[in-house]
Short mmCIF file of C-alpha atoms and ligand atoms in Angstrom, two decimals:
data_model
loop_
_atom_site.label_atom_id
_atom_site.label_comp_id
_atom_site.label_asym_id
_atom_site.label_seq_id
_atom_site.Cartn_x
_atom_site.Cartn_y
_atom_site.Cartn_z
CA UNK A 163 255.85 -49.62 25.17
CA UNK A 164 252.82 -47.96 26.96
CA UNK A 165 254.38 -46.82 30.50
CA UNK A 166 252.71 -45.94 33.35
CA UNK A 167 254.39 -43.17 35.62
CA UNK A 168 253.15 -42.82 39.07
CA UNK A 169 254.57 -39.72 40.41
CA UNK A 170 254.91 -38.41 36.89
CA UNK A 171 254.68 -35.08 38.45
CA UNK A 172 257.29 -35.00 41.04
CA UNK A 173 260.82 -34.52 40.80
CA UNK A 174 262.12 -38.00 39.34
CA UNK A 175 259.19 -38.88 37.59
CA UNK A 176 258.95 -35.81 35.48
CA UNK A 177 262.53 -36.19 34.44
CA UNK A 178 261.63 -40.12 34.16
CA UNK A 179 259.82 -39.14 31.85
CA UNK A 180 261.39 -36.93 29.63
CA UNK A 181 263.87 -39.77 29.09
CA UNK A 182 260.68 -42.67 28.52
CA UNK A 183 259.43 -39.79 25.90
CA UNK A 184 262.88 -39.81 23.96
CA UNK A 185 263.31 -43.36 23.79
CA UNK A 186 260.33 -44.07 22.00
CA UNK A 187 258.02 -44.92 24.71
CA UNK A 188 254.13 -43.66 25.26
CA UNK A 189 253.72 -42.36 28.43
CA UNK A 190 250.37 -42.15 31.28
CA UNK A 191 251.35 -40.18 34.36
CA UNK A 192 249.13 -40.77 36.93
CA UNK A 193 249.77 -38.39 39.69
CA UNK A 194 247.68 -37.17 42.61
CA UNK A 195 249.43 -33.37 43.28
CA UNK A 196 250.09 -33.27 46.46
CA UNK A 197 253.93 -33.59 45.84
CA UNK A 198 254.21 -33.18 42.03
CA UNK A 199 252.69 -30.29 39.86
CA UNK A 200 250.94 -30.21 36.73
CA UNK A 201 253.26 -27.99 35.55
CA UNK A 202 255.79 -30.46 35.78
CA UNK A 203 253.67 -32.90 33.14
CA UNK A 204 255.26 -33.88 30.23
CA UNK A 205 253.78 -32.39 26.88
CA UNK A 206 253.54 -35.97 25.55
CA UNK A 207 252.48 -37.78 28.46
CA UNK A 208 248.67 -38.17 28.76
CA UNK A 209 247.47 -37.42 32.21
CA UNK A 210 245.36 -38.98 34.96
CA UNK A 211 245.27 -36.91 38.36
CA UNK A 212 244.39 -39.15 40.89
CA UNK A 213 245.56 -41.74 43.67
CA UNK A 214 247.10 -44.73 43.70
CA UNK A 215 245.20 -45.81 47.00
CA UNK A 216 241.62 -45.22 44.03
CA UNK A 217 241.95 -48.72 43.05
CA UNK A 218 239.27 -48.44 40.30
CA UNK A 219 240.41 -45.26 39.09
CA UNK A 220 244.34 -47.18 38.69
CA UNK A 221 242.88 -50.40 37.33
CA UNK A 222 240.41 -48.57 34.21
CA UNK A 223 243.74 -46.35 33.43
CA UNK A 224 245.80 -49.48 33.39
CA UNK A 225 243.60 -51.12 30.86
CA UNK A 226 242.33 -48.13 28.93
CA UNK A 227 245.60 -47.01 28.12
CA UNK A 228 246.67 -51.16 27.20
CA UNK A 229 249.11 -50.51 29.91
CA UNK A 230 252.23 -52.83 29.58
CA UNK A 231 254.48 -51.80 32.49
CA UNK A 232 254.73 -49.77 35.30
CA UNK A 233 256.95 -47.51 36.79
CA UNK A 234 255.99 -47.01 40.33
CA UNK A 235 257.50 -43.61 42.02
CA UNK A 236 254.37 -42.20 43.81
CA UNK A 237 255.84 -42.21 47.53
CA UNK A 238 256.46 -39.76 50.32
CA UNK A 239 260.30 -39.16 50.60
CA UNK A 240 261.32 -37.38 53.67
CA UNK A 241 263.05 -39.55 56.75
CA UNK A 242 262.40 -37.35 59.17
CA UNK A 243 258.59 -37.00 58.94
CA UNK A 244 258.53 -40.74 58.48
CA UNK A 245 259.82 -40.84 61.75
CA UNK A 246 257.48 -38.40 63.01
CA UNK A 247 254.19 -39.35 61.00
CA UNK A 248 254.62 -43.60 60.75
CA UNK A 249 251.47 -43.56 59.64
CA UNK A 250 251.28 -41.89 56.33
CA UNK A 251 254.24 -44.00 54.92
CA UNK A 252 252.57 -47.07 56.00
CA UNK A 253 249.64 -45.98 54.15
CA UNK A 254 250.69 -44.23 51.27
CA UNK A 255 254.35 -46.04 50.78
CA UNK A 256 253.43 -49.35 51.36
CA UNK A 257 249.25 -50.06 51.49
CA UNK A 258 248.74 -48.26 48.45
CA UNK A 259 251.62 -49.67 46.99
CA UNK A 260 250.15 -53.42 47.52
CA UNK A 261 246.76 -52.09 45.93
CA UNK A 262 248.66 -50.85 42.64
CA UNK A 263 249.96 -54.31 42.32
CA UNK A 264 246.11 -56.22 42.73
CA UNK A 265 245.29 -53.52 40.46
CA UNK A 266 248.38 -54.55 37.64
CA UNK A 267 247.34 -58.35 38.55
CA UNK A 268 243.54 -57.69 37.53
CA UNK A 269 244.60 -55.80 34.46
CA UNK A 270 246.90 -58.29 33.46
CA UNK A 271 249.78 -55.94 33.88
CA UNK A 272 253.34 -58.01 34.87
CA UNK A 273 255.99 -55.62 35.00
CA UNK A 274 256.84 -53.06 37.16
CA UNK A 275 260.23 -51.00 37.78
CA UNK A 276 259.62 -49.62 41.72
CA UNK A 277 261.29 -46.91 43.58
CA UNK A 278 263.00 -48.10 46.82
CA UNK A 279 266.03 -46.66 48.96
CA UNK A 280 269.05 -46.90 50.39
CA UNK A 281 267.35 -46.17 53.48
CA UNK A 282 266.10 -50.20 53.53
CA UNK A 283 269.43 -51.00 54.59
CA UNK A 284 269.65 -48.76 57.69
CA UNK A 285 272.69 -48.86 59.46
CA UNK A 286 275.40 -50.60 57.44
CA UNK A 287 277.70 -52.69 59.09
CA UNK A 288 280.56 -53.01 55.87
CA UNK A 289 280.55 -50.08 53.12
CA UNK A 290 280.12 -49.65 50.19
CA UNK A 291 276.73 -51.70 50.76
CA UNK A 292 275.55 -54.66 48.10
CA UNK A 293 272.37 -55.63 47.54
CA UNK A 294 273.53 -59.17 49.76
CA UNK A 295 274.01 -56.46 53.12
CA UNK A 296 271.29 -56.75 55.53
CA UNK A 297 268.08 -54.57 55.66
CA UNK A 298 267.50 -53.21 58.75
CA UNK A 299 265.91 -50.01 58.40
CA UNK A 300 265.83 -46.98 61.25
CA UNK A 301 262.99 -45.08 59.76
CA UNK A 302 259.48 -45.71 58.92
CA UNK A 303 260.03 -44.33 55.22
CA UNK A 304 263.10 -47.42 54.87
CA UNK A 305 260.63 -49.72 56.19
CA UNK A 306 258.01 -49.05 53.88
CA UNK A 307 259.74 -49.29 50.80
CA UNK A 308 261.39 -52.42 52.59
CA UNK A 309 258.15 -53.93 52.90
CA UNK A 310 256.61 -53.45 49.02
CA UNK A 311 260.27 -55.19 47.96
CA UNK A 312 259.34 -58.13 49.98
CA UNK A 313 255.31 -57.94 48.73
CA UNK A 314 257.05 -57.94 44.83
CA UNK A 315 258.91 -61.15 45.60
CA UNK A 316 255.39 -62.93 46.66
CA UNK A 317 253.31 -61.07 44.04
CA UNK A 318 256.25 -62.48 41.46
CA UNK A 319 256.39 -66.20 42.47
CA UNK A 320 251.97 -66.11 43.24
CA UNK A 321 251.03 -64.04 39.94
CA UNK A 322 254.01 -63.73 38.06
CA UNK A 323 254.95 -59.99 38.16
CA UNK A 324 258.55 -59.67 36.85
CA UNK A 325 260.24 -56.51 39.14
CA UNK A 326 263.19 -54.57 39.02
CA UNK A 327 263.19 -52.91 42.90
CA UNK A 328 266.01 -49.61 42.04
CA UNK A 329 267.32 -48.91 45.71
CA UNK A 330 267.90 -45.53 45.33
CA UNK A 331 270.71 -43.68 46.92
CA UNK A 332 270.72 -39.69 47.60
CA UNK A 333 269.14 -38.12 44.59
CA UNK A 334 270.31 -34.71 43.04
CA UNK A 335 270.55 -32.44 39.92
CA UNK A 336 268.08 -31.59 37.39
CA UNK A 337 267.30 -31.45 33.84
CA UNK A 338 266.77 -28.87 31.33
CA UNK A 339 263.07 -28.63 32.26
CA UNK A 340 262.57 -30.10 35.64
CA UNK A 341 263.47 -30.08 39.29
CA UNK A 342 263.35 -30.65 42.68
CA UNK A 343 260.58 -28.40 44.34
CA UNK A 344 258.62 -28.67 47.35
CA UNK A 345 257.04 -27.00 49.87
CA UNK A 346 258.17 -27.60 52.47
CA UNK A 347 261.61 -28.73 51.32
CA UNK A 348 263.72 -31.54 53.01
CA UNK A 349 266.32 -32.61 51.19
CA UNK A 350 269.75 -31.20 51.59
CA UNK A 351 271.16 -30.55 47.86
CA UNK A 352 267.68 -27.85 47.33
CA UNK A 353 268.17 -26.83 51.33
CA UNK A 354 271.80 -25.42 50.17
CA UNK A 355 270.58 -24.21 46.88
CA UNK A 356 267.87 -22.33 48.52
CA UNK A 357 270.38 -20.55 51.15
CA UNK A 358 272.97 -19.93 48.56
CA UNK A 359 270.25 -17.27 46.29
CA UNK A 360 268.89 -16.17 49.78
CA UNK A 361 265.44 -18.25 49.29
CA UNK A 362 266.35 -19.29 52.73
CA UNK A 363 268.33 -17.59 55.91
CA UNK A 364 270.53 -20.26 56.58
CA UNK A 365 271.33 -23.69 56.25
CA UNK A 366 270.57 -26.06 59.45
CA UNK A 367 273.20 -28.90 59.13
CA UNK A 368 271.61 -32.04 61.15
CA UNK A 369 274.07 -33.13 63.90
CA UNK A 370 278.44 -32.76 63.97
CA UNK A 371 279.33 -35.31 66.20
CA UNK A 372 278.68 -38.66 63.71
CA UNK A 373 281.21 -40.91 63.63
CA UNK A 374 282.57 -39.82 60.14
CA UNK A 375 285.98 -37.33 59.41
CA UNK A 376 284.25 -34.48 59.91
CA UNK A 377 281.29 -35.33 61.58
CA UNK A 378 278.97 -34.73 59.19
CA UNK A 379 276.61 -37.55 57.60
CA UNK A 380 278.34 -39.25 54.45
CA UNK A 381 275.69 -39.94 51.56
CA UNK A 382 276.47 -41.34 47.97
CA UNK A 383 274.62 -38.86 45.55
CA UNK A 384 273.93 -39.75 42.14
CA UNK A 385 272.74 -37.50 39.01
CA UNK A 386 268.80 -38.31 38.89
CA UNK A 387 269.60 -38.59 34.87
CA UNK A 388 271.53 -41.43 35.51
CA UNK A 389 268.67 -42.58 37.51
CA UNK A 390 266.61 -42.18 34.95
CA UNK A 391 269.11 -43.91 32.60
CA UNK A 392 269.06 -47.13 34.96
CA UNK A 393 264.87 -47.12 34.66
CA UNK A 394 265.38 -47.76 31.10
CA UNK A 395 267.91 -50.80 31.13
CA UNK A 396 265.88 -51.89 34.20
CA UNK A 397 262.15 -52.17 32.20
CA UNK A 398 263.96 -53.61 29.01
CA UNK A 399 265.49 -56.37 31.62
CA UNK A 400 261.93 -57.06 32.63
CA UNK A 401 261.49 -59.60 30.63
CA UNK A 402 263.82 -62.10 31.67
CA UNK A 403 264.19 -61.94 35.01
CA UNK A 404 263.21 -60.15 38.96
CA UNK A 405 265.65 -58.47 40.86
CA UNK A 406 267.11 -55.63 43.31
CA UNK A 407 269.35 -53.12 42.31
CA UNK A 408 271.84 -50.14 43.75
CA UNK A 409 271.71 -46.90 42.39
CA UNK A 410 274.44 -45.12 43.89
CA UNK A 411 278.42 -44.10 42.77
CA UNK A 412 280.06 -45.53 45.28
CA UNK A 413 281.54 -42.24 46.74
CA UNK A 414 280.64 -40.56 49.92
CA UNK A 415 280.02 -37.05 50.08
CA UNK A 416 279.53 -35.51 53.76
CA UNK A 417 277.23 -32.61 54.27
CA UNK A 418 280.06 -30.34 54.71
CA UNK A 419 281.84 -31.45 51.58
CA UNK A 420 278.77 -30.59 49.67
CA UNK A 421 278.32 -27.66 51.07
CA UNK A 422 281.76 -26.55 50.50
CA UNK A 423 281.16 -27.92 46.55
CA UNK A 424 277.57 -25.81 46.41
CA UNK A 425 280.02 -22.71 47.67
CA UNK A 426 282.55 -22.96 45.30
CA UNK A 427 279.86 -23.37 42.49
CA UNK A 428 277.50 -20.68 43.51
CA UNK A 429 280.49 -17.87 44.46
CA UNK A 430 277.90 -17.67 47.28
CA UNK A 431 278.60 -17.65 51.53
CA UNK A 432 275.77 -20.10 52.16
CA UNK A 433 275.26 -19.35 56.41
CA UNK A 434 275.08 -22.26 58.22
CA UNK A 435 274.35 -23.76 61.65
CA UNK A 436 274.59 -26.82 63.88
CA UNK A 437 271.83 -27.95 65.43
CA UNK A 438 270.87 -31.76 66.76
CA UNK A 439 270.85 -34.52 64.96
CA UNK A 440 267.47 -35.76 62.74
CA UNK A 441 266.20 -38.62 64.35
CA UNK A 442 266.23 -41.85 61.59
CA UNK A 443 269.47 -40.66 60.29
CA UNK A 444 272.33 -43.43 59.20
CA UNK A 445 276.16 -41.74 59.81
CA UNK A 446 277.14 -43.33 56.07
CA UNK A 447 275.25 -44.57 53.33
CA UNK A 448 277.31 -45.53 50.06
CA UNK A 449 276.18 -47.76 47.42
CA UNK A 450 278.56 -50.70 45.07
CA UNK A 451 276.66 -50.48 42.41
CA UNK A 452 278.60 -53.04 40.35
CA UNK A 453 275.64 -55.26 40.07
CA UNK A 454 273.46 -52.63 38.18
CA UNK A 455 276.74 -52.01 35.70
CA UNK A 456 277.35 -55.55 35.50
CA UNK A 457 273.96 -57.46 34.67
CA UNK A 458 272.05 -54.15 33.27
CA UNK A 459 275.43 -52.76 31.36
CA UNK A 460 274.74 -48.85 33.21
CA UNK A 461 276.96 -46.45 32.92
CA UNK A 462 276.90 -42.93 35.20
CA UNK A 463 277.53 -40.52 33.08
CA UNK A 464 277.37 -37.33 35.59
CA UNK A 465 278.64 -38.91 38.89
CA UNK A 466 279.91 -36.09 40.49
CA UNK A 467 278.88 -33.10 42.81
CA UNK A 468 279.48 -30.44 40.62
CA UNK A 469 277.50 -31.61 37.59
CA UNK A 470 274.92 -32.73 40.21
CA UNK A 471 275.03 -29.04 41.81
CA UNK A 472 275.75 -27.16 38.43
CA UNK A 473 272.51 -28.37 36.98
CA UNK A 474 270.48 -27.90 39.54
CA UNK A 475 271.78 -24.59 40.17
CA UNK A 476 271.03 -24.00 36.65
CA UNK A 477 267.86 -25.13 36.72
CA UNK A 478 266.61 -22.59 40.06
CA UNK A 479 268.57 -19.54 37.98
CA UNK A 480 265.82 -20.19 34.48
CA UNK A 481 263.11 -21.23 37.14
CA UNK A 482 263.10 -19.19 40.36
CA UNK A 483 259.67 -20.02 41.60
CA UNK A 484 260.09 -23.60 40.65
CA UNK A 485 256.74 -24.45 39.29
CA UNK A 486 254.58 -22.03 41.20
CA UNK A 487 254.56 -19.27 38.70
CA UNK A 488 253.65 -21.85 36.09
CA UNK A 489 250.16 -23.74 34.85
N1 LIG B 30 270.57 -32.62 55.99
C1 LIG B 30 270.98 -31.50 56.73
N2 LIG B 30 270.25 -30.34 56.60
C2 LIG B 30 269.17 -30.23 55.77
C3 LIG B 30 268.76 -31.38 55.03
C4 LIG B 30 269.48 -32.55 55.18
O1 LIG B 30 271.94 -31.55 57.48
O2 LIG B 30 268.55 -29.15 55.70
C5 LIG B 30 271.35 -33.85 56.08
C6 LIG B 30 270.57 -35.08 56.57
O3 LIG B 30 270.61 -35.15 57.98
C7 LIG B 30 271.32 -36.21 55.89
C8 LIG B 30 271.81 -35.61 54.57
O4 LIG B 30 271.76 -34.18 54.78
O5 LIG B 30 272.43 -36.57 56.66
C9 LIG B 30 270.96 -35.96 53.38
O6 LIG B 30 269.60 -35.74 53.74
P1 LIG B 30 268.42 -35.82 52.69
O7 LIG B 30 267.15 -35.54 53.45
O8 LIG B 30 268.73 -34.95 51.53
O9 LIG B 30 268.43 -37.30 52.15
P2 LIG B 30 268.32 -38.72 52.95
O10 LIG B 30 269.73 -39.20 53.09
O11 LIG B 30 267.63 -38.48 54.23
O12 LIG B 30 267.52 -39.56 52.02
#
């Protein structure tokens, strides 16, 4: 199939990719930079730098390229500044977001696999959460996402997009050739990383009075290869049906706990220190993701910390300066 990637050049995307590329599929990543890096670009892939929000740019690459589905990852990511900066995740998370689907509509594209978050959910009332629990975000980026899942429904019963919605949990590992890297980072599994080869001082751990065993926020990370695994049952589902899926493992890790794992793994001290809580932040998140394995057949293959750690650690040891060092 001819796949679009937005956000082809960031983190999940290029990895997205590398899987789309050995199944047999022909990829366009259309990426504006700001997050991702042309470094990052699959060999294969043909490239279009630009913005989702250029609705004429999208809608000529959609056709030019006889686009027949899209993958839709082109967000910003970070709870915290969506709490801080509303704005740009209305914008970029969720206006733009609306425009790539008039844009699929006028091209006659009609499916789409799309990016959204545990973070819909907000704070969960039973755990593990099912895609039945109740979506009531606490941050601007939960909201966002929140709101495109509910656009997809009326875009699929008014013009007949078929959707898979992927309701990401917390994210981690690497591949062979790609990463997580940004500047400025946010996300804890690179934050420890970064303090365990001295890239960073010391790790700032977000709060220690949650109502968890040890204080600590409890998320459910999941290898982003088995992420990238789901993508791929999820667009060859397309076809029959809409839907909203889990992406998680179904066990919760607390910060400390992966800190402790990233120590172990490392053989390095990784400093840390307490200070108040991030505003936006649930005390657990952890996904059932027996729908996914059930209708879609998915099977984790690297659902633990270690593997999750151990390749990304890998990964920072061949590439030290990430992408910056690279064209
Ligand atoms: N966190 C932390 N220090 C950091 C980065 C994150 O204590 O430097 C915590 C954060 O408060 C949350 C968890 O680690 O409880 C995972 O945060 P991340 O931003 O990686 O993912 P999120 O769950 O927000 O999507």
């Amino acid at each position: 199939m001819n796949i679009l990637v937005t956000g082809g050049a960031g983190y999940i995307g290029s990895i997205l990719t590398e899987e789309l590329v050995a199944n047999g599929h022909t990829v366009v990543v259309y990426d504006n930079l700001v997050m991702g890096h042309r470094a990052a670009v699959h060999s294969k892939a043909a490239f279009v730098e630009a913005d989702i929000a250029d609705t004429g740019v999208l809608t000529r690459t959609l056709k030019e390229h006889s686009i027949e589905a899209v993958m839709h990852l082109a967000a910003y990511t970070s709870v915290g500044e969506s709490v801080a900066n509303p704005e740009k995740y209305i914008q970029n998370n969720y206006v733009a977001s609306v425009s790539l689907l008039d844009a699929m509509v006028e091209a006659g594209v009609t499916r789409i696999v799309f990016s959204s978050t545990a973070a819909v959910y907000g704070e969960p009332k039973k755990l593990p959460l099912t895609e039945e629990d109740e979506t009531s975000p606490i941050n601007t980026y939960g909201e966002s996402k929140l709101a495109v899942e509910k656009a997809l429904w009326k875009y699929n019963e008014n013009h007949g997009l078929r959707f898979v919605a992927l309701r990401y949990f917390n994210v981690g590992g690497a591949s062979l050739h790609n990463g997580e890297w940004h500047d400025p980072e946010t996300h804890l599994i690179p934050d420890i990383l970064n303090t365990a080869r001295g890239k960073d001082e010391i790790l700032e751990i977000y709060g220690n009075d949650y109502p968890t065993p040890d204080g600590t926020c409890v998320r459910d990370y999941i290898h982003v290869k088995d992420l990238a695994n789901a993508h791929i049952l999820a667009l060859n589902a397309l076809d029959d049906f809409s839907g909203v899926y889990n992406l998680g493992t179904g066990i919760g890790n607390s910060v400390r706990e992966v800190i402790e794992a990233a120590r172990r793994i490392t053989g390095a001290p990784i400093p840390v220190k307490f200070i108040e809580r991030r505003p936006g932040d649930p005390a657990v998140l952890t996904a059932s993701a027996e729908k996914i394995k059930r209708e879609l057949g998915w099977k984790p293959q690297d659902d633990n910390l270690d593997k999750i750690l151990g390749s990304y650690w890998l990964w920072l040891q061949n590439n030290p300066n990430g992408y910056d060092d690279k064209v």
